[in-house]
């Protein structure tokens, strides 16, 4: 069995580019930063960039390509964003139309690639500190919820913050605040701990995205701003075309998670 | 004598707006974030925003106005950027042409205001930790230098990083790394400690901007990325018009310095 966890990012990207890997990337090239993808045309790029600047907890940009470029120069200068992600989703006028494994045929000369940090980066140090991460234990996707917390509007982009949730013991929640505070560029500290209704979540067992996980009797739900926020918001604005990564199928960069820590 | 240090930001802004304060703002409204200003027309705004995103240590954006708006909504929603800074500098085609105390007459409908964090925010906790700040002791401006460290290019904007320097005892330098690491949105940790020639500074006693300060025999120079970088870089690109704050005459926001700390 291939040990994807110890492979280098460029070796994994080569497998993906050759069509040999077409599924989720969790656990691959351990220690390297995985990123969410949003591709938009130039006409939306300024508003989207401003939206990310105004909402850094939900939209932690790790790289933005030059206009028309599919190379994320600062995090993987030999990558081709059109080919190096296992699965992509195409949205036309805000509607999901197809899932593909290569978007070369969809590429236009005025497209811009936005790469956004993902919570995989802070789950590694949580696990290293002995804090269990439930959706990993249960082998499913992290539960995500729309909240009643409005994002700061920027041009055409506006909408509520989406959060991810990890249940944990109360003492671990305090430790998790400390650990994730070290990663302000990857969602940073939680935005809420405890009663989900306080942030507009009516049923914590029915997430809007991802899967429900078990919350044990002695645990408290801990919520982080989620990188799905900018995708959800962009979708609402119904751009003629938007390309994203497929759920769980991230871009694996050459950047080390440790480089994203401020301490 | 008026105690500007304990006044609220909006009270100080009112004095400035009425022309009663036209000098440097250091020490005013203590505990509140002061910001650098760059105003550019829309045609430069995307490249400049991208430049800031790619160079966060030198260009820590704390707010960006909507296109055509002179209101920095997220840091002072009742302010008027055209009137609430003591002194402004006008640059035409990259050349400094005049200094004024109000830029209402220069305002155009497609201008965007960029507010960038400033080192005043981390000097307060340095002083609170008992680390002397030499340019404050000597009553002059912080020394600043062009380095040989290239910024990440974005569209038309490129150039070297400008740094500020504070000399301190070796043990204080280590403590200063800890303290300023808490403020990644205001330049963060130093970018260099020690031998200035390693970052292309030939004579530490001859700064490119600001004033020279004494470096004592038992001290080491500590260098931070400086908010003058984006101004210097923008100037190089010779936009038809660019407006900045006058040296030391900052925008005083309603944001508390403590809000910018990640820990």
Short mmCIF file of C-alpha atoms in Angstrom, two decimals:
data_model
loop_
_atom_site.label_atom_id
_atom_site.label_comp_id
_atom_site.label_asym_id
_atom_site.label_seq_id
_atom_site.Cartn_x
_atom_site.Cartn_y
_atom_site.Cartn_z
CA UNK A 1 0.00 0.00 0.00
CA UNK A 2 1.36 3.41 -0.96
CA UNK A 3 2.33 5.58 2.00
CA UNK A 4 0.86 8.88 0.85
CA UNK A 5 1.42 10.48 4.26
CA UNK A 6 5.22 10.50 3.90
CA UNK A 7 5.35 11.44 0.20
CA UNK A 8 6.44 14.93 -0.83
CA UNK A 9 3.85 17.40 -2.11
CA UNK A 10 5.28 17.44 -5.64
CA UNK A 11 5.22 13.62 -5.84
CA UNK A 12 1.55 13.59 -4.80
CA UNK A 13 0.72 16.39 -7.23
CA UNK A 14 2.36 14.35 -10.02
CA UNK A 15 0.13 11.36 -9.18
CA UNK A 16 -2.92 13.61 -9.21
CA UNK A 17 -1.88 15.25 -12.47
CA UNK A 18 -1.50 11.80 -14.07
CA UNK A 19 -4.97 10.80 -12.92
CA UNK A 20 -3.67 8.21 -10.45
CA UNK A 21 -5.25 9.93 -7.43
CA UNK A 22 -8.79 11.23 -7.69
CA UNK A 23 -10.07 11.20 -4.10
CA UNK A 24 -9.78 13.10 -0.80
CA UNK A 25 -6.33 14.32 0.23
CA UNK A 26 -6.66 14.19 4.04
CA UNK A 27 -3.49 12.82 5.63
CA UNK A 28 -1.37 13.06 2.50
CA UNK A 29 2.09 14.75 2.57
CA UNK A 30 1.78 15.25 6.31
CA UNK A 31 3.12 18.54 7.60
CA UNK A 32 2.44 20.38 4.34
CA UNK A 33 -0.32 22.94 3.98
CA UNK A 34 -3.43 21.94 2.06
CA UNK A 35 -5.58 24.68 0.58
CA UNK A 36 -9.12 25.39 -0.59
CA UNK A 37 -9.52 26.69 -4.14
CA UNK A 38 -11.75 29.35 -5.64
CA UNK A 39 -11.22 30.36 -9.29
CA UNK A 40 -13.03 33.47 -10.53
CA UNK A 41 -12.77 35.70 -13.56
CA UNK A 42 -11.00 39.06 -13.25
CA UNK A 43 -14.25 41.01 -13.08
CA UNK A 44 -14.97 39.44 -9.67
CA UNK A 45 -11.38 39.30 -8.43
CA UNK A 46 -11.13 42.71 -6.73
CA UNK A 47 -14.35 42.30 -4.78
CA UNK A 48 -13.39 38.76 -3.78
CA UNK A 49 -9.89 39.80 -2.68
CA UNK A 50 -11.41 42.64 -0.65
CA UNK A 51 -13.95 40.22 0.86
CA UNK A 52 -11.09 37.99 2.00
CA UNK A 53 -9.19 40.99 3.42
CA UNK A 54 -12.27 42.04 5.41
CA UNK A 55 -13.05 38.52 6.65
CA UNK A 56 -9.65 37.04 7.44
CA UNK A 57 -10.89 34.43 9.92
CA UNK A 58 -13.15 32.75 7.34
CA UNK A 59 -11.03 33.57 4.28
CA UNK A 60 -7.35 33.05 5.13
CA UNK A 61 -5.64 33.61 1.78
CA UNK A 62 -2.39 31.71 1.43
CA UNK A 63 -1.84 32.62 -2.22
CA UNK A 64 -3.45 34.48 -5.11
CA UNK A 65 -2.24 33.87 -8.66
CA UNK A 66 -1.51 36.63 -11.14
CA UNK A 67 -4.40 37.35 -13.49
CA UNK A 68 -4.46 34.59 -16.12
CA UNK A 69 -1.92 32.46 -14.27
CA UNK A 70 -2.57 28.95 -12.94
CA UNK A 71 0.69 28.93 -10.95
CA UNK A 72 0.50 29.57 -7.20
CA UNK A 73 4.01 31.06 -7.13
CA UNK A 74 4.47 31.55 -3.43
CA UNK A 75 3.26 28.12 -2.26
CA UNK A 76 4.09 25.74 -5.15
CA UNK A 77 5.88 27.38 -8.04
CA UNK A 78 5.95 24.25 -10.24
CA UNK A 79 2.27 23.38 -9.79
CA UNK A 80 -0.54 23.71 -12.32
CA UNK A 81 -3.73 24.51 -10.45
CA UNK A 82 -5.82 23.26 -13.39
CA UNK A 83 -4.50 19.69 -13.04
CA UNK A 84 -3.04 19.20 -9.58
CA UNK A 85 -6.23 18.84 -7.53
CA UNK A 86 -8.04 15.48 -7.54
CA UNK A 87 -11.53 16.85 -8.13
CA UNK A 88 -13.00 20.20 -9.13
CA UNK A 89 -16.53 21.51 -9.09
CA UNK A 90 -17.88 23.85 -11.73
CA UNK A 91 -20.58 26.37 -10.80
CA UNK A 92 -22.42 28.32 -13.50
CA UNK A 93 -24.53 31.27 -12.36
CA UNK A 94 -24.18 29.94 -8.81
CA UNK A 95 -25.42 26.44 -9.68
CA UNK A 96 -23.23 23.32 -9.36
CA UNK A 97 -23.19 21.76 -12.81
CA UNK A 98 -20.38 19.20 -12.96
CA UNK A 99 -17.45 17.58 -11.15
CA UNK A 100 -14.24 16.98 -13.11
CA UNK A 101 -10.63 15.91 -12.47
CA UNK A 102 -8.97 18.51 -14.72
CA UNK A 103 -10.11 22.04 -15.56
CA UNK A 104 -7.70 22.84 -18.40
CA UNK A 105 -10.63 22.95 -20.83
CA UNK A 106 -12.47 25.43 -18.58
CA UNK A 107 -9.53 27.80 -18.17
CA UNK A 108 -9.91 31.38 -19.44
CA UNK A 109 -7.18 33.98 -19.86
CA UNK A 110 -8.61 36.34 -17.27
CA UNK A 111 -9.08 33.83 -14.45
CA UNK A 112 -7.52 34.24 -10.99
CA UNK A 113 -6.84 31.40 -8.52
CA UNK A 114 -7.46 32.04 -4.83
CA UNK A 115 -5.93 29.50 -2.44
CA UNK A 116 -7.28 29.58 1.11
CA UNK A 117 -5.90 27.92 4.21
CA UNK A 118 -7.78 24.94 5.62
CA UNK A 119 -8.31 23.51 9.07
CA UNK A 120 -6.16 20.44 8.34
CA UNK A 121 -3.27 22.75 9.32
CA UNK A 122 -4.48 23.22 12.89
CA UNK A 123 -5.89 19.70 13.35
CA UNK A 124 -2.37 18.26 13.22
CA UNK A 125 -1.17 20.22 16.30
CA UNK A 126 -4.51 19.53 18.07
CA UNK A 127 -3.93 15.80 17.60
CA UNK A 128 -0.27 16.20 18.59
CA UNK A 129 -1.47 17.78 21.87
CA UNK A 130 -3.65 14.76 22.55
CA UNK A 131 -6.95 16.46 21.68
CA UNK A 132 -9.10 13.95 19.74
CA UNK A 133 -10.70 15.26 16.54
CA UNK A 134 -14.08 13.55 16.30
CA UNK A 135 -14.68 13.57 12.53
CA UNK A 136 -11.25 12.00 12.05
CA UNK A 137 -12.08 9.36 14.69
CA UNK A 138 -15.41 8.69 12.99
CA UNK A 139 -13.92 8.72 9.48
CA UNK A 140 -16.25 11.35 8.07
CA UNK A 141 -16.19 14.99 6.95
CA UNK A 142 -16.18 17.81 9.55
CA UNK A 143 -19.70 19.16 10.30
CA UNK A 144 -20.24 22.70 8.98
CA UNK A 145 -23.08 25.16 9.67
CA UNK A 146 -24.34 28.47 8.36
CA UNK A 147 -24.47 30.95 11.26
CA UNK A 148 -26.28 34.22 11.94
CA UNK A 149 -22.92 36.04 12.00
CA UNK A 150 -22.77 38.33 8.96
CA UNK A 151 -19.51 38.61 7.07
CA UNK A 152 -18.26 42.08 6.23
CA UNK A 153 -19.65 42.87 2.77
CA UNK A 154 -17.26 43.68 -0.09
CA UNK A 155 -18.71 44.79 -3.41
CA UNK A 156 -21.02 42.06 -4.69
CA UNK A 157 -19.99 39.56 -2.02
CA UNK A 158 -21.98 39.22 1.20
CA UNK A 159 -23.47 36.51 3.37
CA UNK A 160 -23.23 34.67 6.68
CA UNK A 161 -20.13 33.06 8.14
CA UNK A 162 -19.95 29.27 7.81
CA UNK A 163 -18.32 27.49 10.75
CA UNK A 164 -16.88 24.04 11.35
CA UNK A 165 -17.44 22.26 14.68
CA UNK A 166 -15.28 19.94 16.75
CA UNK A 167 -16.68 18.61 20.05
CA UNK A 168 -14.18 18.19 22.89
CA UNK A 169 -13.83 18.14 26.68
CA UNK A 170 -14.02 21.55 28.35
CA UNK A 171 -10.36 21.60 29.35
CA UNK A 172 -9.35 20.63 25.81
CA UNK A 173 -11.41 23.55 24.47
CA UNK A 174 -9.22 25.96 26.44
CA UNK A 175 -6.07 24.27 25.15
CA UNK A 176 -7.50 24.37 21.62
CA UNK A 177 -7.88 28.15 21.91
CA UNK A 178 -4.19 28.39 22.74
CA UNK A 179 -3.07 26.06 19.97
CA UNK A 180 -5.17 27.54 17.18
CA UNK A 181 -4.32 31.13 18.21
CA UNK A 182 -0.85 30.35 16.89
CA UNK A 183 -2.38 30.01 13.41
CA UNK A 184 -4.13 33.32 12.66
CA UNK A 185 -3.58 32.68 8.94
CA UNK A 186 -5.55 29.43 9.12
CA UNK A 187 -8.80 30.49 10.82
CA UNK A 188 -7.04 31.22 14.16
CA UNK A 189 -8.85 30.86 17.49
CA UNK A 190 -12.44 29.53 17.67
CA UNK A 191 -15.21 32.07 17.11
CA UNK A 192 -17.58 30.37 19.57
CA UNK A 193 -17.57 27.75 22.32
CA UNK A 194 -20.79 26.21 23.66
CA UNK A 195 -24.52 26.80 22.98
CA UNK A 196 -24.90 26.57 19.18
CA UNK A 197 -28.12 28.64 19.24
CA UNK A 198 -26.09 31.70 20.22
CA UNK A 199 -24.68 31.81 16.69
CA UNK A 200 -27.91 30.83 14.96
CA UNK A 201 -27.46 27.08 14.73
CA UNK A 202 -30.81 25.45 15.50
CA UNK A 203 -29.80 21.79 15.33
CA UNK A 204 -26.18 20.86 15.84
CA UNK A 205 -26.98 17.30 14.70
CA UNK A 206 -28.02 18.53 11.26
CA UNK A 207 -25.07 20.32 9.68
CA UNK A 208 -25.55 22.36 6.50
CA UNK A 209 -22.40 20.84 4.97
CA UNK A 210 -20.33 17.77 5.85
CA UNK A 211 -21.43 15.09 8.31
CA UNK A 212 -22.92 15.02 11.81
CA UNK A 213 -20.57 13.73 14.52
CA UNK A 214 -21.15 12.40 18.04
CA UNK A 215 -21.08 14.97 20.85
CA UNK A 216 -20.49 13.15 24.12
CA UNK A 217 -22.16 14.07 27.39
CA UNK A 218 -19.02 15.65 28.88
CA UNK A 219 -18.13 17.61 25.75
CA UNK A 220 -18.70 21.12 24.47
CA UNK A 221 -18.99 22.06 20.76
CA UNK A 222 -16.18 24.35 19.58
CA UNK A 223 -16.72 26.38 16.41
CA UNK A 224 -14.15 27.80 14.00
CA UNK A 225 -14.66 30.09 11.01
CA UNK A 226 -14.62 27.83 7.96
CA UNK A 227 -13.04 28.12 4.53
CA UNK A 228 -16.33 27.10 2.96
CA UNK A 229 -17.56 30.63 3.77
CA UNK A 230 -16.04 32.33 0.69
CA UNK A 231 -17.30 29.57 -1.61
CA UNK A 232 -20.80 29.82 -0.16
CA UNK A 233 -20.76 33.60 -0.42
CA UNK A 234 -19.37 33.58 -3.96
CA UNK A 235 -22.04 31.06 -4.99
CA UNK A 236 -24.76 33.40 -3.68
CA UNK A 237 -23.50 36.17 -5.97
CA UNK A 238 -24.00 33.86 -8.96
CA UNK A 239 -20.89 34.56 -11.04
CA UNK A 240 -21.14 33.31 -14.63
CA UNK A 241 -18.47 30.74 -13.82
CA UNK A 242 -16.71 29.71 -10.62
CA UNK A 243 -14.42 26.71 -10.13
CA UNK A 244 -13.67 25.21 -6.71
CA UNK A 245 -11.97 22.07 -5.39
CA UNK A 246 -14.23 19.09 -4.72
CA UNK A 247 -15.10 18.49 -1.04
CA UNK A 248 -12.09 17.08 0.80
CA UNK A 249 -9.99 17.14 -2.39
CA UNK A 250 -7.56 19.92 -1.59
CA UNK A 251 -4.53 21.50 -3.20
CA UNK A 252 -1.35 20.20 -1.52
CA UNK A 253 1.22 23.00 -1.40
CA UNK A 254 4.97 23.06 -0.73
CA UNK A 255 4.38 25.31 2.29
CA UNK A 256 4.95 23.69 5.67
CA UNK A 257 2.19 23.99 8.25
CA UNK A 258 4.82 25.16 10.71
CA UNK A 259 5.52 28.18 8.49
CA UNK A 260 1.97 29.38 9.14
CA UNK A 261 2.43 29.50 12.90
CA UNK A 262 3.15 32.93 14.41
CA UNK A 263 4.65 31.33 17.51
CA UNK B 1 -2.05 71.69 28.69
CA UNK B 2 -4.41 69.36 26.84
CA UNK B 3 -3.99 65.69 27.73
CA UNK B 4 -4.19 64.22 24.25
CA UNK B 5 -3.08 60.79 25.50
CA UNK B 6 -6.30 60.17 27.44
CA UNK B 7 -8.71 61.66 24.89
CA UNK B 8 -10.93 59.39 22.82
CA UNK B 9 -10.13 58.85 19.13
CA UNK B 10 -13.29 60.65 17.96
CA UNK B 11 -12.51 63.70 20.13
CA UNK B 12 -9.00 63.90 18.65
CA UNK B 13 -10.34 63.42 15.13
CA UNK B 14 -12.76 66.30 15.73
CA UNK B 15 -9.86 68.58 16.74
CA UNK B 16 -7.96 67.53 13.64
CA UNK B 17 -10.99 68.04 11.40
CA UNK B 18 -11.41 71.55 12.79
CA UNK B 19 -7.80 72.39 12.10
CA UNK B 20 -6.87 72.58 15.78
CA UNK B 21 -4.28 69.79 15.53
CA UNK B 22 -1.90 69.73 12.57
CA UNK B 23 1.15 67.85 13.90
CA UNK B 24 2.36 64.33 14.73
CA UNK B 25 -0.06 62.02 16.53
CA UNK B 26 2.39 59.87 18.55
CA UNK B 27 1.08 59.25 22.06
CA UNK B 28 -2.45 60.51 21.36
CA UNK B 29 -5.52 58.43 22.35
CA UNK B 30 -3.27 55.85 23.94
CA UNK B 31 -4.32 52.24 23.43
CA UNK B 32 -6.05 52.96 20.13
CA UNK B 33 -4.62 51.85 16.80
CA UNK B 34 -3.03 54.45 14.58
CA UNK B 35 -2.77 53.73 10.88
CA UNK B 36 -0.77 54.68 7.79
CA UNK B 37 -2.75 55.94 4.79
CA UNK B 38 -2.42 55.29 1.07
CA UNK B 39 -5.13 56.61 -1.28
CA UNK B 40 -5.08 55.40 -4.88
CA UNK B 41 -7.50 55.48 -7.77
CA UNK B 42 -9.46 52.34 -8.64
CA UNK B 43 -7.21 51.45 -11.58
CA UNK B 44 -4.36 50.76 -9.11
CA UNK B 45 -6.49 49.32 -6.30
CA UNK B 46 -6.48 45.63 -7.28
CA UNK B 47 -2.71 45.46 -7.77
CA UNK B 48 -2.15 47.35 -4.53
CA UNK B 49 -4.53 45.13 -2.55
CA UNK B 50 -2.80 42.06 -4.00
CA UNK B 51 0.61 43.56 -3.14
CA UNK B 52 -0.53 43.94 0.48
CA UNK B 53 -1.89 40.37 0.52
CA UNK B 54 1.45 39.04 -0.75
CA UNK B 55 3.55 41.15 1.63
CA UNK B 56 1.62 41.06 4.90
CA UNK B 57 4.59 41.82 7.18
CA UNK B 58 5.28 45.17 5.48
CA UNK B 59 1.70 45.92 4.46
CA UNK B 60 -0.63 44.98 7.33
CA UNK B 61 -4.02 46.21 6.10
CA UNK B 62 -6.37 47.17 8.91
CA UNK B 63 -9.08 48.56 6.62
CA UNK B 64 -9.85 49.23 2.96
CA UNK B 65 -12.68 51.59 2.03
CA UNK B 66 -15.27 50.82 -0.60
CA UNK B 67 -14.47 52.34 -3.99
CA UNK B 68 -15.30 56.05 -3.82
CA UNK B 69 -15.79 56.00 -0.05
CA UNK B 70 -13.74 58.02 2.43
CA UNK B 71 -15.20 56.13 5.40
CA UNK B 72 -13.08 53.40 7.02
CA UNK B 73 -16.15 51.45 8.13
CA UNK B 74 -14.54 48.74 10.18
CA UNK B 75 -12.16 50.89 12.21
CA UNK B 76 -13.93 54.30 12.51
CA UNK B 77 -17.36 54.40 10.93
CA UNK B 78 -17.94 58.12 11.63
CA UNK B 79 -14.58 59.31 10.32
CA UNK B 80 -13.85 61.21 7.12
CA UNK B 81 -10.43 60.15 5.87
CA UNK B 82 -10.18 63.35 3.81
CA UNK B 83 -10.22 65.57 6.90
CA UNK B 84 -9.31 63.53 9.97
CA UNK B 85 -5.54 63.26 9.51
CA UNK B 86 -3.35 66.23 10.53
CA UNK B 87 -1.22 66.30 7.38
CA UNK B 88 -1.36 64.68 3.97
CA UNK B 89 1.16 64.42 1.19
CA UNK B 90 0.23 64.54 -2.46
CA UNK B 91 2.33 62.65 -5.01
CA UNK B 92 1.84 63.19 -8.73
CA UNK B 93 3.51 60.70 -11.09
CA UNK B 94 5.52 59.51 -8.10
CA UNK B 95 6.81 62.98 -7.16
CA UNK B 96 5.93 64.68 -3.85
CA UNK B 97 4.30 67.97 -4.80
CA UNK B 98 2.55 69.38 -1.75
CA UNK B 99 1.61 68.88 1.91
CA UNK B 100 -1.92 69.84 3.00
CA UNK B 101 -4.19 69.46 6.04
CA UNK B 102 -7.36 68.48 4.16
CA UNK B 103 -7.71 66.53 0.90
CA UNK B 104 -11.40 67.14 0.19
CA UNK B 105 -10.47 69.14 -2.89
CA UNK B 106 -8.30 66.31 -4.18
CA UNK B 107 -10.92 63.59 -3.73
CA UNK B 108 -12.13 61.72 -6.81
CA UNK B 109 -15.11 59.39 -7.07
CA UNK B 110 -13.02 56.31 -7.87
CA UNK B 111 -10.50 56.62 -5.04
CA UNK B 112 -9.88 53.89 -2.48
CA UNK B 113 -8.40 54.40 1.01
CA UNK B 114 -5.96 51.81 2.32
CA UNK B 115 -5.26 51.97 6.07
CA UNK B 116 -2.20 50.04 7.23
CA UNK B 117 -1.17 49.13 10.75
CA UNK B 118 1.78 50.97 12.29
CA UNK B 119 4.47 50.09 14.77
CA UNK B 120 3.02 52.40 17.44
CA UNK B 121 0.77 49.41 18.23
CA UNK B 122 3.64 47.15 19.27
CA UNK B 123 5.79 49.87 20.86
CA UNK B 124 3.25 50.28 23.66
CA UNK B 125 3.61 46.65 24.88
CA UNK B 126 7.40 46.84 24.38
CA UNK B 127 7.51 49.84 26.72
CA UNK B 128 5.08 48.13 29.10
CA UNK B 129 7.52 45.21 29.30
CA UNK B 130 10.32 47.58 30.27
CA UNK B 131 12.07 47.54 26.88
CA UNK B 132 13.23 51.09 26.11
CA UNK B 133 12.41 52.40 22.62
CA UNK B 134 15.33 54.59 21.60
CA UNK B 135 13.65 56.99 19.14
CA UNK B 136 11.00 57.73 21.77
CA UNK B 137 13.74 58.35 24.38
CA UNK B 138 15.57 60.61 21.94
CA UNK B 139 12.38 62.37 20.81
CA UNK B 140 12.86 61.75 17.09
CA UNK B 141 11.39 59.63 14.30
CA UNK B 142 12.23 55.90 14.05
CA UNK B 143 15.15 55.19 11.66
CA UNK B 144 14.06 53.39 8.47
CA UNK B 145 16.14 51.74 5.74
CA UNK B 146 15.68 50.27 2.29
CA UNK B 147 16.90 46.65 2.33
CA UNK B 148 17.99 44.15 -0.30
CA UNK B 149 14.96 41.98 0.53
CA UNK B 150 12.62 42.03 -2.46
CA UNK B 151 8.89 42.25 -1.85
CA UNK B 152 6.65 39.83 -3.70
CA UNK B 153 5.64 41.63 -6.91
CA UNK B 154 1.94 42.22 -7.64
CA UNK B 155 0.96 43.68 -11.00
CA UNK B 156 2.67 47.08 -11.36
CA UNK B 157 3.93 47.12 -7.76
CA UNK B 158 7.39 45.87 -6.88
CA UNK B 159 10.41 46.97 -4.88
CA UNK B 160 12.51 46.33 -1.79
CA UNK B 161 11.22 45.97 1.77
CA UNK B 162 11.70 49.03 3.99
CA UNK B 163 12.47 48.25 7.64
CA UNK B 164 12.44 50.21 10.88
CA UNK B 165 15.16 49.68 13.49
CA UNK B 166 15.13 49.70 17.29
CA UNK B 167 18.39 49.05 19.15
CA UNK B 168 18.12 47.07 22.40
CA UNK B 169 19.99 44.74 24.74
CA UNK B 170 20.36 41.17 23.49
CA UNK B 171 17.99 39.71 26.11
CA UNK B 172 15.40 42.39 25.28
CA UNK B 173 15.62 41.42 21.61
CA UNK B 174 14.47 37.91 22.48
CA UNK B 175 11.61 39.28 24.58
CA UNK B 176 10.72 41.67 21.74
CA UNK B 177 10.36 38.68 19.36
CA UNK B 178 7.85 37.18 21.80
CA UNK B 179 5.91 40.40 22.30
CA UNK B 180 5.67 41.42 18.65
CA UNK B 181 4.79 37.86 17.53
CA UNK B 182 1.45 38.49 19.23
CA UNK B 183 0.77 41.20 16.62
CA UNK B 184 1.02 39.50 13.21
CA UNK B 185 -1.38 42.12 11.83
CA UNK B 186 0.99 44.94 12.79
CA UNK B 187 4.30 43.81 11.25
CA UNK B 188 4.65 40.86 13.66
CA UNK B 189 8.04 39.51 14.74
CA UNK B 190 11.28 41.19 13.59
CA UNK B 191 12.61 40.23 10.17
CA UNK B 192 16.26 40.55 11.22
CA UNK B 193 18.38 40.89 14.36
CA UNK B 194 22.04 41.95 14.21
CA UNK B 195 24.48 42.74 11.37
CA UNK B 196 22.69 45.30 9.16
CA UNK B 197 24.82 44.39 6.13
CA UNK B 198 23.08 41.01 5.96
CA UNK B 199 19.94 42.76 4.73
CA UNK B 200 21.75 45.25 2.52
CA UNK B 201 22.08 48.18 4.92
CA UNK B 202 25.54 49.69 4.44
CA UNK B 203 25.45 52.37 7.14
CA UNK B 204 23.06 51.97 10.04
CA UNK B 205 23.82 55.55 11.10
CA UNK B 206 22.44 56.93 7.85
CA UNK B 207 18.81 55.87 7.57
CA UNK B 208 16.95 56.34 4.28
CA UNK B 209 13.91 57.74 6.12
CA UNK B 210 13.44 59.07 9.66
CA UNK B 211 16.28 59.90 12.03
CA UNK B 212 19.47 58.15 13.19
CA UNK B 213 19.43 56.97 16.81
CA UNK B 214 22.17 55.99 19.25
CA UNK B 215 23.15 52.28 19.30
CA UNK B 216 24.94 51.58 22.58
CA UNK B 217 27.92 49.27 22.89
CA UNK B 218 25.91 46.46 24.56
CA UNK B 219 22.99 46.66 22.12
CA UNK B 220 21.95 44.89 18.94
CA UNK B 221 19.87 46.48 16.14
CA UNK B 222 16.47 44.83 15.69
CA UNK B 223 14.66 45.31 12.37
CA UNK B 224 10.94 45.12 11.63
CA UNK B 225 9.15 45.30 8.28
CA UNK B 226 7.88 48.86 7.97
CA UNK B 227 4.61 50.38 6.76
CA UNK B 228 6.57 52.85 4.65
CA UNK B 229 7.24 49.92 2.25
CA UNK B 230 3.92 50.15 0.37
CA UNK B 231 4.22 53.95 0.05
CA UNK B 232 7.77 53.65 -1.28
CA UNK B 233 6.75 50.90 -3.69
CA UNK B 234 3.65 52.75 -4.87
CA UNK B 235 5.74 55.88 -5.43
CA UNK B 236 8.11 53.91 -7.67
CA UNK B 237 5.22 52.88 -9.89
CA UNK B 238 4.44 56.58 -10.47
CA UNK B 239 0.64 56.60 -10.27
CA UNK B 240 -0.91 59.80 -11.66
CA UNK B 241 -2.01 60.68 -8.13
CA UNK B 242 -1.37 59.13 -4.73
CA UNK B 243 -2.25 60.62 -1.35
CA UNK B 244 -0.58 59.52 1.90
CA UNK B 245 -0.48 60.75 5.49
CA UNK B 246 2.34 63.12 6.41
CA UNK B 247 5.25 61.53 8.32
CA UNK B 248 4.21 60.83 11.92
CA UNK B 249 0.73 62.27 11.29
CA UNK B 250 -1.36 59.11 11.43
CA UNK B 251 -5.04 58.23 11.30
CA UNK B 252 -6.32 57.52 14.82
CA UNK B 253 -8.91 54.73 14.65
CA UNK B 254 -11.53 53.44 17.10
CA UNK B 255 -9.84 50.02 17.09
CA UNK B 256 -8.02 49.09 20.27
CA UNK B 257 -4.44 47.91 19.97
CA UNK B 258 -5.39 44.94 22.13
CA UNK B 259 -7.86 43.84 19.44
CA UNK B 260 -4.94 43.29 17.08
CA UNK B 261 -3.21 40.83 19.38
CA UNK B 262 -3.67 37.15 18.54
CA UNK B 263 -2.77 36.15 22.10
#
